[in-house]
Short mmCIF file of N, CA and C in Angstrom, two decimals:
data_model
loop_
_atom_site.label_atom_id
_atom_site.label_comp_id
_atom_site.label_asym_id
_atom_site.label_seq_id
_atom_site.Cartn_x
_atom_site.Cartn_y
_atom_site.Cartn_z
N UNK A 1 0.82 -1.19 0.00
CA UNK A 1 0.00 0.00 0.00
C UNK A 1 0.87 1.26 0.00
N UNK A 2 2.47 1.27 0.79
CA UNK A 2 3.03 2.75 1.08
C UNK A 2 3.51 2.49 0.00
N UNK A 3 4.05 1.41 -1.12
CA UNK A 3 4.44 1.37 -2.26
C UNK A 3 3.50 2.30 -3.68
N UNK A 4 2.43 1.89 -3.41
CA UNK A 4 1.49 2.51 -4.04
C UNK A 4 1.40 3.92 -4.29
N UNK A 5 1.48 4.70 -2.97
CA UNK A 5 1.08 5.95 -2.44
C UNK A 5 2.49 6.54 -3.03
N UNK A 6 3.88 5.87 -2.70
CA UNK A 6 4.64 6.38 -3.28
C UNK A 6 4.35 6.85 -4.75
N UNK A 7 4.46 5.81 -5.66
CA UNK A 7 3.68 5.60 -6.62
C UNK A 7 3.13 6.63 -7.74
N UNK A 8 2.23 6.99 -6.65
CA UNK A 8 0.98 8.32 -7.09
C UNK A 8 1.71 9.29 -6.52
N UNK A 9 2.48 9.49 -5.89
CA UNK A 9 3.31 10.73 -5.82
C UNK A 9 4.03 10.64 -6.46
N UNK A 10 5.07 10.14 -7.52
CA UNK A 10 5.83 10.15 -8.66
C UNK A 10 5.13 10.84 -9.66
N UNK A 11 4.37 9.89 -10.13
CA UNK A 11 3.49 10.09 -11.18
C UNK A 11 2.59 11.84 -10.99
N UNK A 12 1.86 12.09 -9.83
CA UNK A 12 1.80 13.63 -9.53
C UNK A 12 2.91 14.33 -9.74
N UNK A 13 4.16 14.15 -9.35
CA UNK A 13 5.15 15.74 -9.43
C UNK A 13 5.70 15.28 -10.93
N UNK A 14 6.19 14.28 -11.92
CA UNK A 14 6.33 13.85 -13.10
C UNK A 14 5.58 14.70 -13.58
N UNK A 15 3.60 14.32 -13.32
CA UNK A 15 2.75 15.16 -14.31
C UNK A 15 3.19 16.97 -14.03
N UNK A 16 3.36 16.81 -13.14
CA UNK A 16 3.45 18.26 -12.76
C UNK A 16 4.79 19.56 -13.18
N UNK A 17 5.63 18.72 -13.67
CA UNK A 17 7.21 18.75 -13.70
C UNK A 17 6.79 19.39 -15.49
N UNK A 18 6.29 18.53 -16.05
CA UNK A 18 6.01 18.60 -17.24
C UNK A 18 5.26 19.92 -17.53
N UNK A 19 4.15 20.21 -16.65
CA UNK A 19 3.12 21.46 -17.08
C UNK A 19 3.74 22.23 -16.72
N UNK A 20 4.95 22.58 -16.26
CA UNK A 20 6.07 23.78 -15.65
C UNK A 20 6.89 23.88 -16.74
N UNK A 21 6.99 22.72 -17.41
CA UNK A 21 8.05 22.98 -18.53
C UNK A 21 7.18 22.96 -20.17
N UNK A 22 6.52 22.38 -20.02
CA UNK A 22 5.65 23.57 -20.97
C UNK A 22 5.02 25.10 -21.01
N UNK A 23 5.03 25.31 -19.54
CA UNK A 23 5.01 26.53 -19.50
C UNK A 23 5.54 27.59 -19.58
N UNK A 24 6.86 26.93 -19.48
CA UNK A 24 7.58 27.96 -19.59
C UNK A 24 7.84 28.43 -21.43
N UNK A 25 7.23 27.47 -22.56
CA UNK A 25 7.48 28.01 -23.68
C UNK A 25 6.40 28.37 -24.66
N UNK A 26 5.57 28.74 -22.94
CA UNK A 26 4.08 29.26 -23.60
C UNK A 26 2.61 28.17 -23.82
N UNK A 27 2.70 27.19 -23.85
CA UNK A 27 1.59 25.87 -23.52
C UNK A 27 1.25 25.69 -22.17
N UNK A 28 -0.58 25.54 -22.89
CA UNK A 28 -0.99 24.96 -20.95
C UNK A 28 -0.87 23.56 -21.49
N UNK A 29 -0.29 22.72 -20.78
CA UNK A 29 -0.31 21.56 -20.68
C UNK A 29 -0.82 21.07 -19.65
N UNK A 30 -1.65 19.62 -20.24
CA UNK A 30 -3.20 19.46 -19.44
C UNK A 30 -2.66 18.20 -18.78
N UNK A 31 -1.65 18.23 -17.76
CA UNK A 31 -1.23 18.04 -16.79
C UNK A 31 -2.20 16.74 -15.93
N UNK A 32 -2.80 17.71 -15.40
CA UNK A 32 -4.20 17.01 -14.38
C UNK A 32 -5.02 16.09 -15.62
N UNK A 33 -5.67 16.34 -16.51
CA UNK A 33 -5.92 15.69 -17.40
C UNK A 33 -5.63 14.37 -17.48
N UNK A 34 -4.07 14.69 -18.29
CA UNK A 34 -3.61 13.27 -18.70
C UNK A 34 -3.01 12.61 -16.98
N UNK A 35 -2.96 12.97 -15.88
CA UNK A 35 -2.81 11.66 -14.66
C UNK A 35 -4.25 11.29 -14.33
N UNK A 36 -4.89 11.95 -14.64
CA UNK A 36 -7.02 11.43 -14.42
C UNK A 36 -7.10 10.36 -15.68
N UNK A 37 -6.94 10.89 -16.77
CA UNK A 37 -7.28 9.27 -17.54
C UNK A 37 -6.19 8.94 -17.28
N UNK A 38 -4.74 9.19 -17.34
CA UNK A 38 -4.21 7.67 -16.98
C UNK A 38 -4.48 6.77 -16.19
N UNK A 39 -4.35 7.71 -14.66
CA UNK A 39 -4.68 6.73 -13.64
C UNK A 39 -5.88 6.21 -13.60
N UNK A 40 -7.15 5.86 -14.42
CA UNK A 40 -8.82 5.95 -14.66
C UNK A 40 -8.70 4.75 -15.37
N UNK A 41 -7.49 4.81 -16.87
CA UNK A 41 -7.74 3.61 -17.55
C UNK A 41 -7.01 2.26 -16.44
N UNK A 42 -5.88 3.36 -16.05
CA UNK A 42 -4.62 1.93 -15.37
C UNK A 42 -5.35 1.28 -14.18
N UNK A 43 -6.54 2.23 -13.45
CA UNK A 43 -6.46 1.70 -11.83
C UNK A 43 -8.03 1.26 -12.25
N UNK A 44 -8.47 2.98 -11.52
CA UNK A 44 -10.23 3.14 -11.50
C UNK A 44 -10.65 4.51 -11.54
N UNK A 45 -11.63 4.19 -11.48
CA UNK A 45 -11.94 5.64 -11.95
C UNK A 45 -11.94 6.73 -10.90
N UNK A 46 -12.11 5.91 -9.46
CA UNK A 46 -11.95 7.07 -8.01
C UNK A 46 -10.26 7.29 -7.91
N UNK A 47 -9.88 6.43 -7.89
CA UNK A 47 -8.14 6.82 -7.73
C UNK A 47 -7.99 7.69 -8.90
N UNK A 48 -8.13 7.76 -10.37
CA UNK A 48 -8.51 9.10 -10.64
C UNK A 48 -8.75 9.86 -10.96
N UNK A 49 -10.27 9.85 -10.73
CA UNK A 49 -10.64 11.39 -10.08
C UNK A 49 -9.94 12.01 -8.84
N UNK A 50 -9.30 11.53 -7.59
CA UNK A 50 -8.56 11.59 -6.97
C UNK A 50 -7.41 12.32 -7.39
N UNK A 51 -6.41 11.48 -8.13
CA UNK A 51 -5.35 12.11 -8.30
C UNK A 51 -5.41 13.66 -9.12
N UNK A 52 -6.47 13.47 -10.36
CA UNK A 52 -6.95 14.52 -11.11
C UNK A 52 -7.14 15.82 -10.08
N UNK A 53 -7.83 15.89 -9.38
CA UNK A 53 -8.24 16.86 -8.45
C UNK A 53 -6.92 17.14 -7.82
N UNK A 54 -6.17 16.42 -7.25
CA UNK A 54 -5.16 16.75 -6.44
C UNK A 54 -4.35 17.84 -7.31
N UNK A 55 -3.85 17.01 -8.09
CA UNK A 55 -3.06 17.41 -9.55
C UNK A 55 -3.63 19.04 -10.08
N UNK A 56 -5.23 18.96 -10.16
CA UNK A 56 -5.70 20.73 -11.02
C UNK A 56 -5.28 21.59 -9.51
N UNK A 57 -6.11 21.13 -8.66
CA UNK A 57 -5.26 21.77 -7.04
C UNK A 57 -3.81 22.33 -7.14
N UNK A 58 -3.05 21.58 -7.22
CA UNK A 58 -1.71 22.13 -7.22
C UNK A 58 -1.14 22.71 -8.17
N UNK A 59 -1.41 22.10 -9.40
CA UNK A 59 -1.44 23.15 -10.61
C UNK A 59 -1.56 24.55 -10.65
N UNK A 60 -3.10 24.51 -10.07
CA UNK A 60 -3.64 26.09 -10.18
C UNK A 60 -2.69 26.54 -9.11
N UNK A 61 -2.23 26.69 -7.83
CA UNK A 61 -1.80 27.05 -6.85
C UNK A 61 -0.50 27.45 -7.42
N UNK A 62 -0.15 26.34 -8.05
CA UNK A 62 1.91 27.14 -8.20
C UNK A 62 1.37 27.74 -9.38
N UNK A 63 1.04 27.80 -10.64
CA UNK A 63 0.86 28.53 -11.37
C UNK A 63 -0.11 30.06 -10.85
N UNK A 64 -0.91 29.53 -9.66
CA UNK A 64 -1.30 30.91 -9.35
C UNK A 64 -2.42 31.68 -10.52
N UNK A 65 -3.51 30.36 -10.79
CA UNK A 65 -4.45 31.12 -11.87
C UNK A 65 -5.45 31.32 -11.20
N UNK A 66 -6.51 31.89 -11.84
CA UNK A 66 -7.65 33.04 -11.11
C UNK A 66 -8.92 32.27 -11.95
N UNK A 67 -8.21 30.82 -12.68
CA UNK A 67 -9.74 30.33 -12.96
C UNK A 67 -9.53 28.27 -12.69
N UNK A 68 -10.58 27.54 -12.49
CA UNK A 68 -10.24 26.23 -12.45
C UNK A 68 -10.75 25.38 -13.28
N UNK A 69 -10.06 24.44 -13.12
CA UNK A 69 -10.15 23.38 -14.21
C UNK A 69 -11.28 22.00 -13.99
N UNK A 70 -11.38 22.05 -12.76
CA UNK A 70 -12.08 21.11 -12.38
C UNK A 70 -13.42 20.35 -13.02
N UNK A 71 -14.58 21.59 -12.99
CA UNK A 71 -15.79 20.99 -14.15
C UNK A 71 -15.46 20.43 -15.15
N UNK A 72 -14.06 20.75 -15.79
CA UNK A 72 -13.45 19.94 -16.82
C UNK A 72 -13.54 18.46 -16.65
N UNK A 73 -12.63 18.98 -15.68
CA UNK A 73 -12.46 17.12 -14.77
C UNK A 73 -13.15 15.68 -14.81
N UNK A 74 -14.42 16.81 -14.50
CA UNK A 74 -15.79 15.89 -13.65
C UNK A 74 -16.07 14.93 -15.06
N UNK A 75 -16.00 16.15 -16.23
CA UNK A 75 -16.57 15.44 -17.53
C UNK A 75 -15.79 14.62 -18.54
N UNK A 76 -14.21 14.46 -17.80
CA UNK A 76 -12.98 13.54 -18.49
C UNK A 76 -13.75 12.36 -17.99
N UNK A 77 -14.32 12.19 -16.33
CA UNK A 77 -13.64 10.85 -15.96
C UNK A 77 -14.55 9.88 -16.75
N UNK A 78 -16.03 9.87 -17.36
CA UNK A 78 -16.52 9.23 -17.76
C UNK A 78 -15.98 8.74 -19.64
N UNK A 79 -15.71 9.41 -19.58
CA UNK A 79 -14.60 9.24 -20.86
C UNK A 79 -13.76 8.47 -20.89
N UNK A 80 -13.20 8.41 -19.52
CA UNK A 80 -11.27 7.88 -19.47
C UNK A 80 -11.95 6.70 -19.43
N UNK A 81 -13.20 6.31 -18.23
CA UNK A 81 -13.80 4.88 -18.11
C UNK A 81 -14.30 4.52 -19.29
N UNK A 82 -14.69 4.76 -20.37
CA UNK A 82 -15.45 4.61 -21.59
C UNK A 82 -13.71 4.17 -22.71
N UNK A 83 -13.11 4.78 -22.27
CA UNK A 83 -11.51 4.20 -23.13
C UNK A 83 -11.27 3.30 -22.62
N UNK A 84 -11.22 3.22 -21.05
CA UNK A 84 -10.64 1.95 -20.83
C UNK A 84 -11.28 0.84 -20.73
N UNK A 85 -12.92 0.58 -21.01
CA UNK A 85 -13.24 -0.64 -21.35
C UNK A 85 -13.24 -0.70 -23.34
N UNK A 86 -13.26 0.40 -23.90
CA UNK A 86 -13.32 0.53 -25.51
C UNK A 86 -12.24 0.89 -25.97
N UNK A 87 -11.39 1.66 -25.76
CA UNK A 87 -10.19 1.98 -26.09
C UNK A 87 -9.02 1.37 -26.77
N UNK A 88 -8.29 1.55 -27.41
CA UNK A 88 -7.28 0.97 -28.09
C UNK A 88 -5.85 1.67 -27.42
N UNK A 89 -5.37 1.12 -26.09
CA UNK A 89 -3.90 1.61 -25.76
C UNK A 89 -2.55 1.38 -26.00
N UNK A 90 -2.22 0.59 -27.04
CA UNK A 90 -0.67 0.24 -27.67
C UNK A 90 -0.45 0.89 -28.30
N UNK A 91 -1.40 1.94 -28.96
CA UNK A 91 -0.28 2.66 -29.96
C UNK A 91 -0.35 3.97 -29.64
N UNK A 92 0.26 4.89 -30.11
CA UNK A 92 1.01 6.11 -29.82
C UNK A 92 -0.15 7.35 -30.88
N UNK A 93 -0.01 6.77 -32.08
CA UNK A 93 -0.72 7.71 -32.51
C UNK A 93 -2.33 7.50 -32.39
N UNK A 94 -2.62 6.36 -31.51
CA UNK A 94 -4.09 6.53 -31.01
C UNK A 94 -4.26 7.23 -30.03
N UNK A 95 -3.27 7.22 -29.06
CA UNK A 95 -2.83 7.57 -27.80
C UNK A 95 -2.89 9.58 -27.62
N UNK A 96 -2.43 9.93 -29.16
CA UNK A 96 -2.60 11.06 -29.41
C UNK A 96 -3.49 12.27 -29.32
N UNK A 97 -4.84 11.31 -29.55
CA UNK A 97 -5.95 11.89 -30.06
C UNK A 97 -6.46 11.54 -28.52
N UNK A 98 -6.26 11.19 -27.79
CA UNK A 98 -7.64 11.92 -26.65
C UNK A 98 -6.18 13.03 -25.84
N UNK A 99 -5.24 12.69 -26.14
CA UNK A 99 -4.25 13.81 -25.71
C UNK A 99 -4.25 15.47 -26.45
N UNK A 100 -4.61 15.15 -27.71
CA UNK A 100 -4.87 16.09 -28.27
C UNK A 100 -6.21 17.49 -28.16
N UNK A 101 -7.49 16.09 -27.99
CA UNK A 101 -8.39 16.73 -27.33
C UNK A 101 -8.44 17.28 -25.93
N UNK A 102 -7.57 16.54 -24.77
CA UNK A 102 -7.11 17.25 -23.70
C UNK A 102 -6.89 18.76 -23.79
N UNK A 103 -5.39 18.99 -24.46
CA UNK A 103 -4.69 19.89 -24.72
C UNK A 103 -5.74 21.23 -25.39
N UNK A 104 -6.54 20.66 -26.09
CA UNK A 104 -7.66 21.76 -26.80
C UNK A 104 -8.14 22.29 -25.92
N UNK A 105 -9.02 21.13 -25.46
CA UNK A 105 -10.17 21.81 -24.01
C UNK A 105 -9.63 22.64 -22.83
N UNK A 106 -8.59 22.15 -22.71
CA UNK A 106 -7.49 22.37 -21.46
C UNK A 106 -7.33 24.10 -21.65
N UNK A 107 -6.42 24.44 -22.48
CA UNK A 107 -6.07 25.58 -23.47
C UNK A 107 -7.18 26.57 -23.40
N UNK A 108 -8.25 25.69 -24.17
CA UNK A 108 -9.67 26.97 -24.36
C UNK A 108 -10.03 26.93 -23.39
N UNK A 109 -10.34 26.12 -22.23
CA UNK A 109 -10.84 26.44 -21.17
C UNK A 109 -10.09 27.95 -20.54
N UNK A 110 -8.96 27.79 -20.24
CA UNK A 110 -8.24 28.84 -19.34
C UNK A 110 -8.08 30.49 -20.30
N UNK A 111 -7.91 29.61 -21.17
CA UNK A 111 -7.69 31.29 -22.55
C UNK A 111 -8.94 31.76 -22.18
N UNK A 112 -10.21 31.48 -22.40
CA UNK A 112 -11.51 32.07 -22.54
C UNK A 112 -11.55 32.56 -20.97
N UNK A 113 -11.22 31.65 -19.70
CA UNK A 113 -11.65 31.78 -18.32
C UNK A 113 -10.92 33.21 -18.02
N UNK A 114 -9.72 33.41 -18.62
CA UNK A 114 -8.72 34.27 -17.76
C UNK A 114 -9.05 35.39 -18.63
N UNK A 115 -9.70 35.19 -19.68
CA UNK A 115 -10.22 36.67 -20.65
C UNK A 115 -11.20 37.43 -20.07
N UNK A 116 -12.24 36.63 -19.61
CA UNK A 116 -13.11 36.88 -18.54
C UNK A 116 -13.17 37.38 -16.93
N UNK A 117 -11.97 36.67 -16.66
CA UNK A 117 -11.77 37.54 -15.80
C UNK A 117 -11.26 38.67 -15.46
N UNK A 118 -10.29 39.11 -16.53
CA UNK A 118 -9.51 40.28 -17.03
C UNK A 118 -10.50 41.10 -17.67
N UNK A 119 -11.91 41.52 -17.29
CA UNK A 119 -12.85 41.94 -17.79
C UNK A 119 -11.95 42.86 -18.60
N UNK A 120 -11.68 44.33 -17.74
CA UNK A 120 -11.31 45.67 -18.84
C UNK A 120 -10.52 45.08 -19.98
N UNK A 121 -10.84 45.57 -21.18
CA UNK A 121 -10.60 45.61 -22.42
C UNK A 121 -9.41 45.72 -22.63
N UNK A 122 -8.17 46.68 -22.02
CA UNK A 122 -7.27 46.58 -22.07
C UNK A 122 -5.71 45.63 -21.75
N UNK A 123 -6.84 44.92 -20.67
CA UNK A 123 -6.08 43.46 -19.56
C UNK A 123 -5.89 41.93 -20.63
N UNK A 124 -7.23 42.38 -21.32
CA UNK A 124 -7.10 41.13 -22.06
C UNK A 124 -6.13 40.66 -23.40
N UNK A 125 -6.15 39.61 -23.26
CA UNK A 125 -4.75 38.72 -24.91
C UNK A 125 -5.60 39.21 -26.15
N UNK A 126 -4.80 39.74 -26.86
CA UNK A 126 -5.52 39.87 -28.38
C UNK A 126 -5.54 38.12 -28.84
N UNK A 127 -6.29 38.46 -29.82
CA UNK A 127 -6.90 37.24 -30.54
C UNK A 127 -6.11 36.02 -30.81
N UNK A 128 -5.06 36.70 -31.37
CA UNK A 128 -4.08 36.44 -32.28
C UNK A 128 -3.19 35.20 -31.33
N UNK A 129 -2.91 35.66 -30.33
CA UNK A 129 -2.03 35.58 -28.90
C UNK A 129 -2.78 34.30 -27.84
N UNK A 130 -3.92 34.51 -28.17
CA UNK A 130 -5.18 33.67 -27.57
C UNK A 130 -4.80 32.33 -28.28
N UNK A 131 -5.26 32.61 -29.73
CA UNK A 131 -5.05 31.08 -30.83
C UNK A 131 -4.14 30.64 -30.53
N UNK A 132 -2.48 30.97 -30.76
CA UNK A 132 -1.04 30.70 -30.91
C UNK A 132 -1.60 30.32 -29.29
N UNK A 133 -1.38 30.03 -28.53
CA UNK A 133 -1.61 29.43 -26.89
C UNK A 133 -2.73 28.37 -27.15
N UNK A 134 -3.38 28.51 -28.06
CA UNK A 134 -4.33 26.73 -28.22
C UNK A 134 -3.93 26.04 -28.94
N UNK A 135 -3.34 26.62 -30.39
CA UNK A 135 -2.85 25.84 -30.92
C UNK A 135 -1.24 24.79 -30.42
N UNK A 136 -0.72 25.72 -29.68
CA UNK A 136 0.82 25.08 -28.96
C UNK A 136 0.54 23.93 -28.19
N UNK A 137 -0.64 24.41 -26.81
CA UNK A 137 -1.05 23.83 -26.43
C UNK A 137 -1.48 22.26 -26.82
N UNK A 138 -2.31 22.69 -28.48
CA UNK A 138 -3.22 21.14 -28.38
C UNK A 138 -1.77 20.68 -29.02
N UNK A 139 -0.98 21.06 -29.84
CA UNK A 139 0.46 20.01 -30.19
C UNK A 139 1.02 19.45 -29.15
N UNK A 140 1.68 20.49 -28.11
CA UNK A 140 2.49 19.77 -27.15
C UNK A 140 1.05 18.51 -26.37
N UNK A 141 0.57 18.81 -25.96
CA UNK A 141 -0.42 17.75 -25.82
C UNK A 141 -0.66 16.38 -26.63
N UNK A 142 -0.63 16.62 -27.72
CA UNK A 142 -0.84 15.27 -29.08
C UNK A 142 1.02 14.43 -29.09
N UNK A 143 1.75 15.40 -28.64
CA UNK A 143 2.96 14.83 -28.77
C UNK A 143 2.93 14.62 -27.02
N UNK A 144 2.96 15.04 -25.96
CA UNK A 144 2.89 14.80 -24.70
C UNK A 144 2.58 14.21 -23.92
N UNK A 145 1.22 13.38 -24.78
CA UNK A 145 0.55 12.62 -24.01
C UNK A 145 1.02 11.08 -23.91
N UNK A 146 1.21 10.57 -25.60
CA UNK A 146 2.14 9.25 -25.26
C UNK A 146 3.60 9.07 -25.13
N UNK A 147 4.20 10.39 -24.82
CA UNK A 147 5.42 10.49 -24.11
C UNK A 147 5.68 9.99 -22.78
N UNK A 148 4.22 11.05 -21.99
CA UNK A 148 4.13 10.68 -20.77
C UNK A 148 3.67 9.27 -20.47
N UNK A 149 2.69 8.46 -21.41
CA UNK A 149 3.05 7.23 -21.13
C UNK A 149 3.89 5.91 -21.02
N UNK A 150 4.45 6.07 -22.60
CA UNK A 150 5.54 5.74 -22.08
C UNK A 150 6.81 5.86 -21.11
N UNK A 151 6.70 6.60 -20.55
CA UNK A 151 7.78 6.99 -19.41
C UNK A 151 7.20 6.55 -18.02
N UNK A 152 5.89 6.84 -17.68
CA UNK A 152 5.18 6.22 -16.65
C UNK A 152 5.05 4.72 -16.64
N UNK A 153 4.54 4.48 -17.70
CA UNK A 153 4.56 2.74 -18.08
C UNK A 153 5.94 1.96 -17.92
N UNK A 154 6.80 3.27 -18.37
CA UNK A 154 8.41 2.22 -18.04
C UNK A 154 8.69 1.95 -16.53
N UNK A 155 8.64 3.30 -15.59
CA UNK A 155 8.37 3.17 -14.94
C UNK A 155 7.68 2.09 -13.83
N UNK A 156 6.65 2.03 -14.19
CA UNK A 156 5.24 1.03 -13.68
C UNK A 156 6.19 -0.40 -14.04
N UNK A 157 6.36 -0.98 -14.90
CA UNK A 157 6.57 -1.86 -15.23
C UNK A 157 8.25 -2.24 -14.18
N UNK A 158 8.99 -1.40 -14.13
CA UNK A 158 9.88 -1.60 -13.37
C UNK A 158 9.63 -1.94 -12.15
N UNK A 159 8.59 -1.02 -11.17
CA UNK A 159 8.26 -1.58 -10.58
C UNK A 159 7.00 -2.87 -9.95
N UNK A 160 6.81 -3.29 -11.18
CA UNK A 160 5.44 -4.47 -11.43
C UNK A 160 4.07 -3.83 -10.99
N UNK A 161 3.91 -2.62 -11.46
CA UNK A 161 2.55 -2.43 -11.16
C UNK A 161 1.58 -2.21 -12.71
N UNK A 162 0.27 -2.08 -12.48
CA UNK A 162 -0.36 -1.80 -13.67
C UNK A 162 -0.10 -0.77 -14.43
N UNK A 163 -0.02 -1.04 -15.91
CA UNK A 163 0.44 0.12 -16.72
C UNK A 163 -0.25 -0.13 -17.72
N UNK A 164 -0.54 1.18 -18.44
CA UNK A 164 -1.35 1.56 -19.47
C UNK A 164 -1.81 0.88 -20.78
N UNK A 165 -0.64 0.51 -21.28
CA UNK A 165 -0.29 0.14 -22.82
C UNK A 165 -0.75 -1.80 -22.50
N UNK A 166 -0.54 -1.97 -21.52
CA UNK A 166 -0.73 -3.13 -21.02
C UNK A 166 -2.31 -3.92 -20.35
N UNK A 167 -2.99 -3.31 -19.81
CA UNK A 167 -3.93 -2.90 -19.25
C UNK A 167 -5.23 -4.11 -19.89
N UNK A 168 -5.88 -5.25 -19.86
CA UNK A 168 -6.57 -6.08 -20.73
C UNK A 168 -8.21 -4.77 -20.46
N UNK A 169 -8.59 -5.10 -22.09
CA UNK A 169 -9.97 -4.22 -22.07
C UNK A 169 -10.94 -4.88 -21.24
N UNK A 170 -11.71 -4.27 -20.71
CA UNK A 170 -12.61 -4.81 -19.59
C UNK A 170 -12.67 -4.60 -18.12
#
């Protein structure tokens, strides 16, 4: 069990390590996202929603944003459960496409949230500035997502626990 817990704290500051270093070259990287379906297809779906929440929690906090991600959340996890009994997880460029859609939603969520909250006209991202931040976003995401699995899965597998790519449907 303290093996475990370790575990999910790797895999949290890993996911987290990553949305710092996409940030820094301008991408939200959907961080919380991709450890909610991972950990959703690999475990269950409460471990996480669990980790997911923990993960947008700390996210928002060190990044210090003024909007959340969470309602997002709520509406991944039935998804991640819907991949992992239907889903196809061995390959990379399947692997892409719900990473990709992450990275979209992820992106427009916060672009639109933080425009809004920057009511005066002058506070807010021109248009232009808005797109270029979704579009980065949904790439590093489509390329990010089965990066991060494979690296977690190598991981996992080193230490004999359940991993992604591996995972029997059902």
């Amino acid at each position: 069990m303290l093996f475990r817990i370790c575990w999910l704290i790797v895999i949290l500051v890993t996911t987290l390590v990553a949305e710092l270093l996409c940030c820094r070259v301008g991408a939200l990287f959907a961080a919380p996202f991709f450890l909610c379906f991972y950990l959703v297809v690999t475990c269950n779906w409460q471990i996480g929603l669990a980790g997911g929440i923990i993960a947008c929690v700390v996210s928002e906090v060190v990044l210090s944003r003024s909007f959340t991600a969470l309602p997002l959340l709520a509406l991944l996890v039935p998804f991640a459960h819907m991949w992992r009994h239907n889903g196809d997880r061995r390959h990379a460029y399947i692997q892409a496409l719900p990473g990709a859609l992450f990275g979209l939603s992820y992106a427009t969520w916060f672009v639109v949230g933080e425009n809004i909250v920057l009511w005066p006209l002058g506070f807010r991202m021109a248009v232009g500035e808005s797109v270029w931040i979704v579009v980065l976003s949904t790439v590093c995401a489509a390329i990010g997502f089965p990066l991060m699995i494979a690296i977690l899965d190598g991981i996992a597998s080193l230490a004999k626990l359940p991993v992604f790519c591996q995972r029997s449907v059902g």
